[in-house]
mmCIF file with all atom_site columns, C-alpha atoms in Angstrom:
data_model
loop_
_atom_site.group_PDB
_atom_site.id
_atom_site.type_symbol
_atom_site.label_atom_id
_atom_site.label_alt_id
_atom_site.label_comp_id
_atom_site.label_asym_id
_atom_site.label_entity_id
_atom_site.label_seq_id
_atom_site.pdbx_PDB_ins_code
_atom_site.Cartn_x
_atom_site.Cartn_y
_atom_site.Cartn_z
_atom_site.occupancy
_atom_site.B_iso_or_equiv
_atom_site.pdbx_formal_charge
_atom_site.auth_seq_id
_atom_site.auth_comp_id
_atom_site.auth_asym_id
_atom_site.auth_atom_id
_atom_site.pdbx_PDB_model_num
ATOM 1   C CA . UNK A 1 1   ? 0.030   -0.348  -0.122  1.00 0.00 ? 1   UNK A CA 1
ATOM 2   C CA . UNK A 1 2   ? 2.902   2.187   0.926   1.00 0.00 ? 2   UNK A CA 1
ATOM 3   C CA . UNK A 1 3   ? 4.233   1.815   -2.830  1.00 0.00 ? 3   UNK A CA 1
ATOM 4   C CA . UNK A 1 4   ? 1.023   2.898   -4.479  1.00 0.00 ? 4   UNK A CA 1
ATOM 5   C CA . UNK A 1 5   ? 1.021   6.063   -2.450  1.00 0.00 ? 5   UNK A CA 1
ATOM 6   C CA . UNK A 1 6   ? 4.064   7.202   -3.384  1.00 0.00 ? 6   UNK A CA 1
ATOM 7   C CA . UNK A 1 7   ? 3.498   6.369   -7.239  1.00 0.00 ? 7   UNK A CA 1
ATOM 8   C CA . UNK A 1 8   ? 5.140   8.834   -9.547  1.00 0.00 ? 8   UNK A CA 1
ATOM 9   C CA . UNK A 1 9   ? 2.587   8.389   -11.914 1.00 0.00 ? 9   UNK A CA 1
ATOM 10  C CA . UNK A 1 10  ? 0.064   9.773   -9.591  1.00 0.00 ? 10  UNK A CA 1
ATOM 11  C CA . UNK A 1 11  ? 1.476   13.171  -8.880  1.00 0.00 ? 11  UNK A CA 1
ATOM 12  C CA . UNK A 1 12  ? 2.018   13.833  -12.605 1.00 0.00 ? 12  UNK A CA 1
ATOM 13  C CA . UNK A 1 13  ? 0.061   16.951  -13.873 1.00 0.00 ? 13  UNK A CA 1
ATOM 14  C CA . UNK A 1 14  ? -3.186  16.237  -16.144 1.00 0.00 ? 14  UNK A CA 1
ATOM 15  C CA . UNK A 1 15  ? -3.810  18.292  -19.649 1.00 0.00 ? 15  UNK A CA 1
ATOM 16  C CA . UNK A 1 16  ? -4.367  21.659  -19.036 1.00 0.00 ? 16  UNK A CA 1
ATOM 17  C CA . UNK A 1 17  ? -7.676  21.612  -20.546 1.00 0.00 ? 17  UNK A CA 1
ATOM 18  C CA . UNK A 1 18  ? -10.175 18.207  -20.763 1.00 0.00 ? 18  UNK A CA 1
ATOM 19  C CA . UNK A 1 19  ? -9.482  16.593  -24.353 1.00 0.00 ? 19  UNK A CA 1
ATOM 20  C CA . UNK A 1 20  ? -12.825 16.190  -25.512 1.00 0.00 ? 20  UNK A CA 1
ATOM 21  C CA . UNK A 1 21  ? -15.334 18.386  -24.064 1.00 0.00 ? 21  UNK A CA 1
ATOM 22  C CA . UNK A 1 22  ? -17.703 21.059  -24.784 1.00 0.00 ? 22  UNK A CA 1
ATOM 23  C CA . UNK A 1 23  ? -15.543 24.302  -23.507 1.00 0.00 ? 23  UNK A CA 1
ATOM 24  C CA . UNK A 1 24  ? -13.458 23.659  -26.866 1.00 0.00 ? 24  UNK A CA 1
ATOM 25  C CA . UNK A 1 25  ? -15.935 25.402  -28.944 1.00 0.00 ? 25  UNK A CA 1
ATOM 26  C CA . UNK A 1 26  ? -16.753 27.928  -26.496 1.00 0.00 ? 26  UNK A CA 1
ATOM 27  C CA . UNK A 1 27  ? -12.919 28.785  -25.769 1.00 0.00 ? 27  UNK A CA 1
ATOM 28  C CA . UNK A 1 28  ? -12.472 28.780  -29.724 1.00 0.00 ? 28  UNK A CA 1
ATOM 29  C CA . UNK A 1 29  ? -15.964 31.450  -30.227 1.00 0.00 ? 29  UNK A CA 1
ATOM 30  C CA . UNK A 1 30  ? -13.651 33.801  -26.961 1.00 0.00 ? 30  UNK A CA 1
ATOM 31  C CA . UNK A 1 31  ? -10.740 33.420  -28.555 1.00 0.00 ? 31  UNK A CA 1
ATOM 32  C CA . UNK A 1 32  ? -12.202 34.660  -31.978 1.00 0.00 ? 32  UNK A CA 1
ATOM 33  C CA . UNK A 1 33  ? -13.930 37.628  -30.282 1.00 0.00 ? 33  UNK A CA 1
ATOM 34  C CA . UNK A 1 34  ? -11.054 38.883  -28.621 1.00 0.00 ? 34  UNK A CA 1
ATOM 35  C CA . UNK A 1 35  ? -8.976  39.101  -31.514 1.00 0.00 ? 35  UNK A CA 1
ATOM 36  C CA . UNK A 1 36  ? -12.320 40.838  -33.449 1.00 0.00 ? 36  UNK A CA 1
ATOM 37  C CA . UNK A 1 37  ? -12.259 43.366  -29.949 1.00 0.00 ? 37  UNK A CA 1
ATOM 38  C CA . UNK A 1 38  ? -8.162  43.826  -30.763 1.00 0.00 ? 38  UNK A CA 1
ATOM 39  C CA . UNK A 1 39  ? -8.564  44.741  -34.584 1.00 0.00 ? 39  UNK A CA 1
ATOM 40  C CA . UNK A 1 40  ? -11.447 47.408  -33.391 1.00 0.00 ? 40  UNK A CA 1
ATOM 41  C CA . UNK A 1 41  ? -9.216  48.769  -30.831 1.00 0.00 ? 41  UNK A CA 1
ATOM 42  C CA . UNK A 1 42  ? -6.454  48.995  -33.510 1.00 0.00 ? 42  UNK A CA 1
ATOM 43  C CA . UNK A 1 43  ? -8.671  50.330  -36.416 1.00 0.00 ? 43  UNK A CA 1
ATOM 44  C CA . UNK A 1 44  ? -9.730  53.157  -33.486 1.00 0.00 ? 44  UNK A CA 1
ATOM 45  C CA . UNK A 1 45  ? -6.023  54.112  -32.146 1.00 0.00 ? 45  UNK A CA 1
ATOM 46  C CA . UNK A 1 46  ? -4.884  54.533  -36.029 1.00 0.00 ? 46  UNK A CA 1
ATOM 47  C CA . UNK A 1 47  ? -7.902  56.686  -36.446 1.00 0.00 ? 47  UNK A CA 1
ATOM 48  C CA . UNK A 1 48  ? -7.273  58.997  -33.652 1.00 0.00 ? 48  UNK A CA 1
ATOM 49  C CA . UNK A 1 49  ? -3.746  59.072  -34.405 1.00 0.00 ? 49  UNK A CA 1
ATOM 50  C CA . UNK A 1 50  ? -4.420  60.531  -38.199 1.00 0.00 ? 50  UNK A CA 1
ATOM 51  C CA . UNK A 1 51  ? -6.739  62.853  -36.507 1.00 0.00 ? 51  UNK A CA 1
ATOM 52  C CA . UNK A 1 52  ? -4.789  64.632  -34.320 1.00 0.00 ? 52  UNK A CA 1
ATOM 53  C CA . UNK A 1 53  ? -1.606  64.651  -36.534 1.00 0.00 ? 53  UNK A CA 1
ATOM 54  C CA . UNK A 1 54  ? -4.370  66.681  -38.921 1.00 0.00 ? 54  UNK A CA 1
ATOM 55  C CA . UNK A 1 55  ? -5.344  68.636  -36.429 1.00 0.00 ? 55  UNK A CA 1
ATOM 56  C CA . UNK A 1 56  ? -1.445  69.010  -35.338 1.00 0.00 ? 56  UNK A CA 1
ATOM 57  C CA . UNK A 1 57  ? -0.846  69.678  -39.083 1.00 0.00 ? 57  UNK A CA 1
ATOM 58  C CA . UNK A 1 58  ? -3.416  72.792  -39.251 1.00 0.00 ? 58  UNK A CA 1
ATOM 59  C CA . UNK A 1 59  ? -2.695  74.563  -35.657 1.00 0.00 ? 59  UNK A CA 1
ATOM 60  C CA . UNK A 1 60  ? 1.157   74.307  -37.131 1.00 0.00 ? 60  UNK A CA 1
ATOM 61  C CA . UNK A 1 61  ? 0.519   76.600  -40.035 1.00 0.00 ? 61  UNK A CA 1
ATOM 62  C CA . UNK A 1 62  ? -1.123  79.017  -38.486 1.00 0.00 ? 62  UNK A CA 1
ATOM 63  C CA . UNK A 1 63  ? -1.179  81.688  -35.794 1.00 0.00 ? 63  UNK A CA 1
ATOM 64  C CA . UNK A 1 64  ? -4.045  84.149  -34.195 1.00 0.00 ? 64  UNK A CA 1
ATOM 65  C CA . UNK A 1 65  ? -3.654  87.576  -32.941 1.00 0.00 ? 65  UNK A CA 1
ATOM 66  C CA . UNK A 1 66  ? -6.022  89.152  -30.806 1.00 0.00 ? 66  UNK A CA 1
ATOM 67  C CA . UNK A 1 67  ? -6.369  92.824  -31.592 1.00 0.00 ? 67  UNK A CA 1
ATOM 68  C CA . UNK A 1 68  ? -6.815  95.514  -28.948 1.00 0.00 ? 68  UNK A CA 1
ATOM 69  C CA . UNK A 1 69  ? -7.793  98.803  -30.347 1.00 0.00 ? 69  UNK A CA 1
ATOM 70  C CA . UNK A 1 70  ? -6.669  101.611 -27.920 1.00 0.00 ? 70  UNK A CA 1
ATOM 71  C CA . UNK A 1 71  ? -7.231  105.478 -28.776 1.00 0.00 ? 71  UNK A CA 1
ATOM 72  C CA . UNK A 1 72  ? -9.865  106.790 -31.419 1.00 0.00 ? 72  UNK A CA 1
ATOM 73  C CA . UNK A 1 73  ? -9.119  103.855 -33.399 1.00 0.00 ? 73  UNK A CA 1
ATOM 74  C CA . UNK A 1 74  ? -12.089 101.597 -34.532 1.00 0.00 ? 74  UNK A CA 1
ATOM 75  C CA . UNK A 1 75  ? -11.477 97.915  -33.608 1.00 0.00 ? 75  UNK A CA 1
ATOM 76  C CA . UNK A 1 76  ? -12.316 97.202  -37.133 1.00 0.00 ? 76  UNK A CA 1
ATOM 77  C CA . UNK A 1 77  ? -9.566  99.344  -38.421 1.00 0.00 ? 77  UNK A CA 1
ATOM 78  C CA . UNK A 1 78  ? -7.130  97.921  -35.976 1.00 0.00 ? 78  UNK A CA 1
ATOM 79  C CA . UNK A 1 79  ? -7.692  94.554  -37.257 1.00 0.00 ? 79  UNK A CA 1
ATOM 80  C CA . UNK A 1 80  ? -7.656  96.066  -40.748 1.00 0.00 ? 80  UNK A CA 1
ATOM 81  C CA . UNK A 1 81  ? -4.265  97.583  -40.113 1.00 0.00 ? 81  UNK A CA 1
ATOM 82  C CA . UNK A 1 82  ? -2.666  94.827  -37.819 1.00 0.00 ? 82  UNK A CA 1
ATOM 83  C CA . UNK A 1 83  ? -3.467  92.321  -40.894 1.00 0.00 ? 83  UNK A CA 1
ATOM 84  C CA . UNK A 1 84  ? -2.155  94.590  -43.365 1.00 0.00 ? 84  UNK A CA 1
ATOM 85  C CA . UNK A 1 85  ? 1.218   94.795  -41.485 1.00 0.00 ? 85  UNK A CA 1
ATOM 86  C CA . UNK A 1 86  ? 1.460   91.552  -40.686 1.00 0.00 ? 86  UNK A CA 1
ATOM 87  C CA . UNK A 1 87  ? 1.072   90.588  -44.217 1.00 0.00 ? 87  UNK A CA 1
ATOM 88  C CA . UNK A 1 88  ? 3.981   91.873  -45.158 1.00 0.00 ? 88  UNK A CA 1
ATOM 89  C CA . UNK A 1 89  ? 6.293   89.921  -42.379 1.00 0.00 ? 89  UNK A CA 1
ATOM 90  C CA . UNK A 1 90  ? 8.512   87.469  -43.746 1.00 0.00 ? 90  UNK A CA 1
ATOM 91  C CA . UNK A 1 91  ? 7.249   83.769  -43.132 1.00 0.00 ? 91  UNK A CA 1
ATOM 92  C CA . UNK A 1 92  ? 3.587   85.066  -43.358 1.00 0.00 ? 92  UNK A CA 1
ATOM 93  C CA . UNK A 1 93  ? 1.563   83.705  -46.179 1.00 0.00 ? 93  UNK A CA 1
ATOM 94  C CA . UNK A 1 94  ? -1.896  85.865  -45.882 1.00 0.00 ? 94  UNK A CA 1
ATOM 95  C CA . UNK A 1 95  ? -3.046  87.113  -42.806 1.00 0.00 ? 95  UNK A CA 1
ATOM 96  C CA . UNK A 1 96  ? -7.089  88.504  -42.466 1.00 0.00 ? 96  UNK A CA 1
ATOM 97  C CA . UNK A 1 97  ? -9.054  90.232  -40.458 1.00 0.00 ? 97  UNK A CA 1
ATOM 98  C CA . UNK A 1 98  ? -12.365 88.322  -38.947 1.00 0.00 ? 98  UNK A CA 1
ATOM 99  C CA . UNK A 1 99  ? -15.116 90.243  -38.971 1.00 0.00 ? 99  UNK A CA 1
ATOM 100 C CA . UNK A 1 100 ? -17.389 90.749  -36.024 1.00 0.00 ? 100 UNK A CA 1
ATOM 101 C CA . UNK A 1 101 ? -19.919 88.090  -37.048 1.00 0.00 ? 101 UNK A CA 1
ATOM 102 C CA . UNK A 1 102 ? -17.616 85.258  -37.401 1.00 0.00 ? 102 UNK A CA 1
ATOM 103 C CA . UNK A 1 103 ? -16.013 86.285  -34.084 1.00 0.00 ? 103 UNK A CA 1
ATOM 104 C CA . UNK A 1 104 ? -19.519 86.520  -32.691 1.00 0.00 ? 104 UNK A CA 1
ATOM 105 C CA . UNK A 1 105 ? -20.373 83.226  -33.915 1.00 0.00 ? 105 UNK A CA 1
ATOM 106 C CA . UNK A 1 106 ? -17.149 81.851  -32.271 1.00 0.00 ? 106 UNK A CA 1
ATOM 107 C CA . UNK A 1 107 ? -18.352 83.017  -28.890 1.00 0.00 ? 107 UNK A CA 1
ATOM 108 C CA . UNK A 1 108 ? -21.953 81.845  -29.350 1.00 0.00 ? 108 UNK A CA 1
ATOM 109 C CA . UNK A 1 109 ? -21.558 78.492  -28.214 1.00 0.00 ? 109 UNK A CA 1
ATOM 110 C CA . UNK A 1 110 ? -20.372 79.375  -24.815 1.00 0.00 ? 110 UNK A CA 1
ATOM 111 C CA . UNK A 1 111 ? -22.165 82.148  -24.682 1.00 0.00 ? 111 UNK A CA 1
ATOM 112 C CA . UNK A 1 112 ? -25.360 81.708  -26.170 1.00 0.00 ? 112 UNK A CA 1
ATOM 113 C CA . UNK A 1 113 ? -27.324 83.807  -28.885 1.00 0.00 ? 113 UNK A CA 1
ATOM 114 C CA . UNK A 1 114 ? -29.257 86.138  -26.207 1.00 0.00 ? 114 UNK A CA 1
ATOM 115 C CA . UNK A 1 115 ? -25.519 86.896  -24.341 1.00 0.00 ? 115 UNK A CA 1
ATOM 116 C CA . UNK A 1 116 ? -24.136 88.658  -27.453 1.00 0.00 ? 116 UNK A CA 1
ATOM 117 C CA . UNK A 1 117 ? -25.551 91.806  -27.197 1.00 0.00 ? 117 UNK A CA 1
ATOM 118 C CA . UNK A 1 118 ? -24.207 95.046  -28.876 1.00 0.00 ? 118 UNK A CA 1
ATOM 119 C CA . UNK A 1 119 ? -22.696 96.502  -25.964 1.00 0.00 ? 119 UNK A CA 1
ATOM 120 C CA . UNK A 1 120 ? -20.141 92.920  -25.009 1.00 0.00 ? 120 UNK A CA 1
ATOM 121 C CA . UNK A 1 121 ? -16.614 94.069  -26.360 1.00 0.00 ? 121 UNK A CA 1
ATOM 122 C CA . UNK A 1 122 ? -15.938 91.146  -28.710 1.00 0.00 ? 122 UNK A CA 1
ATOM 123 C CA . UNK A 1 123 ? -12.477 90.923  -29.819 1.00 0.00 ? 123 UNK A CA 1
ATOM 124 C CA . UNK A 1 124 ? -11.051 91.690  -33.117 1.00 0.00 ? 124 UNK A CA 1
ATOM 125 C CA . UNK A 1 125 ? -9.081  88.695  -34.568 1.00 0.00 ? 125 UNK A CA 1
ATOM 126 C CA . UNK A 1 126 ? -6.674  88.528  -37.400 1.00 0.00 ? 126 UNK A CA 1
ATOM 127 C CA . UNK A 1 127 ? -6.085  85.020  -38.594 1.00 0.00 ? 127 UNK A CA 1
ATOM 128 C CA . UNK A 1 128 ? -2.424  84.335  -40.058 1.00 0.00 ? 128 UNK A CA 1
ATOM 129 C CA . UNK A 1 129 ? -1.703  81.417  -42.389 1.00 0.00 ? 129 UNK A CA 1
ATOM 130 C CA . UNK A 1 130 ? 2.163   80.903  -41.905 1.00 0.00 ? 130 UNK A CA 1
ATOM 131 C CA . UNK A 1 131 ? 4.593   80.043  -44.708 1.00 0.00 ? 131 UNK A CA 1
ATOM 132 C CA . UNK A 1 132 ? 5.087   75.910  -44.482 1.00 0.00 ? 132 UNK A CA 1
ATOM 133 C CA . UNK A 1 133 ? 8.647   76.013  -45.231 1.00 0.00 ? 133 UNK A CA 1
ATOM 134 C CA . UNK A 1 134 ? 10.151  78.868  -43.596 1.00 0.00 ? 134 UNK A CA 1
ATOM 135 C CA . UNK A 1 135 ? 7.092   80.094  -40.842 1.00 0.00 ? 135 UNK A CA 1
ATOM 136 C CA . UNK A 1 136 ? 8.005   83.192  -39.110 1.00 0.00 ? 136 UNK A CA 1
ATOM 137 C CA . UNK A 1 137 ? 8.133   83.310  -35.192 1.00 0.00 ? 137 UNK A CA 1
ATOM 138 C CA . UNK A 1 138 ? 5.509   84.521  -32.764 1.00 0.00 ? 138 UNK A CA 1
ATOM 139 C CA . UNK A 1 139 ? 8.082   87.182  -31.904 1.00 0.00 ? 139 UNK A CA 1
ATOM 140 C CA . UNK A 1 140 ? 8.601   88.227  -35.389 1.00 0.00 ? 140 UNK A CA 1
ATOM 141 C CA . UNK A 1 141 ? 4.615   89.020  -35.381 1.00 0.00 ? 141 UNK A CA 1
ATOM 142 C CA . UNK A 1 142 ? 5.120   90.487  -32.365 1.00 0.00 ? 142 UNK A CA 1
ATOM 143 C CA . UNK A 1 143 ? 7.870   92.849  -33.102 1.00 0.00 ? 143 UNK A CA 1
ATOM 144 C CA . UNK A 1 144 ? 6.019   94.035  -36.248 1.00 0.00 ? 144 UNK A CA 1
ATOM 145 C CA . UNK A 1 145 ? 2.883   94.719  -34.463 1.00 0.00 ? 145 UNK A CA 1
ATOM 146 C CA . UNK A 1 146 ? 4.670   96.940  -31.963 1.00 0.00 ? 146 UNK A CA 1
ATOM 147 C CA . UNK A 1 147 ? 6.890   98.890  -34.750 1.00 0.00 ? 147 UNK A CA 1
ATOM 148 C CA . UNK A 1 148 ? 3.137   99.619  -36.374 1.00 0.00 ? 148 UNK A CA 1
ATOM 149 C CA . UNK A 1 149 ? 2.217   100.404 -32.853 1.00 0.00 ? 149 UNK A CA 1
ATOM 150 C CA . UNK A 1 150 ? -0.754  97.966  -32.743 1.00 0.00 ? 150 UNK A CA 1
ATOM 151 C CA . UNK A 1 151 ? -1.365  96.650  -29.224 1.00 0.00 ? 151 UNK A CA 1
ATOM 152 C CA . UNK A 1 152 ? -1.907  93.002  -29.871 1.00 0.00 ? 152 UNK A CA 1
ATOM 153 C CA . UNK A 1 153 ? -1.418  89.492  -28.344 1.00 0.00 ? 153 UNK A CA 1
ATOM 154 C CA . UNK A 1 154 ? 0.265   86.845  -30.741 1.00 0.00 ? 154 UNK A CA 1
ATOM 155 C CA . UNK A 1 155 ? -0.937  83.263  -30.007 1.00 0.00 ? 155 UNK A CA 1
ATOM 156 C CA . UNK A 1 156 ? 0.810   80.710  -32.572 1.00 0.00 ? 156 UNK A CA 1
ATOM 157 C CA . UNK A 1 157 ? -0.689  77.802  -30.741 1.00 0.00 ? 157 UNK A CA 1
ATOM 158 C CA . UNK A 1 158 ? 2.651   76.125  -29.624 1.00 0.00 ? 158 UNK A CA 1
ATOM 159 C CA . UNK A 1 159 ? 0.963   75.233  -26.393 1.00 0.00 ? 159 UNK A CA 1
ATOM 160 C CA . UNK A 1 160 ? -1.427  73.106  -28.197 1.00 0.00 ? 160 UNK A CA 1
ATOM 161 C CA . UNK A 1 161 ? 1.020   70.884  -30.536 1.00 0.00 ? 161 UNK A CA 1
#
């Protein structure tokens, strides 16, 4: 009796899964579903990466200038003058002043239509498209605006990219 108790064959591990069992089909199904979900995750990650690269590319080729008019100059005149100054800076392919209506449309999702009253000081914006090969730096744009006497804040979107 003591020999049967210490028989090495008795302590050998059995198969991980039973040889012929109904669980075989379920295991294959679960592995297939997991592979499908892994592929969906990979496709989602690639789509998100492509969207992020496109967004970064759009931001890196542009800048936004917020005009702060002072004195007797109207906000629209200050924005037009700033766009004219910025269009002459090396590394800028286009600079255009945004109309008041477009600036209000940008604020509408946050403030609502009712909140946009005529007395609200909506900032005037100038959008600047930079040369893709040799873009102008924010400091160059700021220097040109200061030299022309335009009070403005330049955002080159470097915080976001």
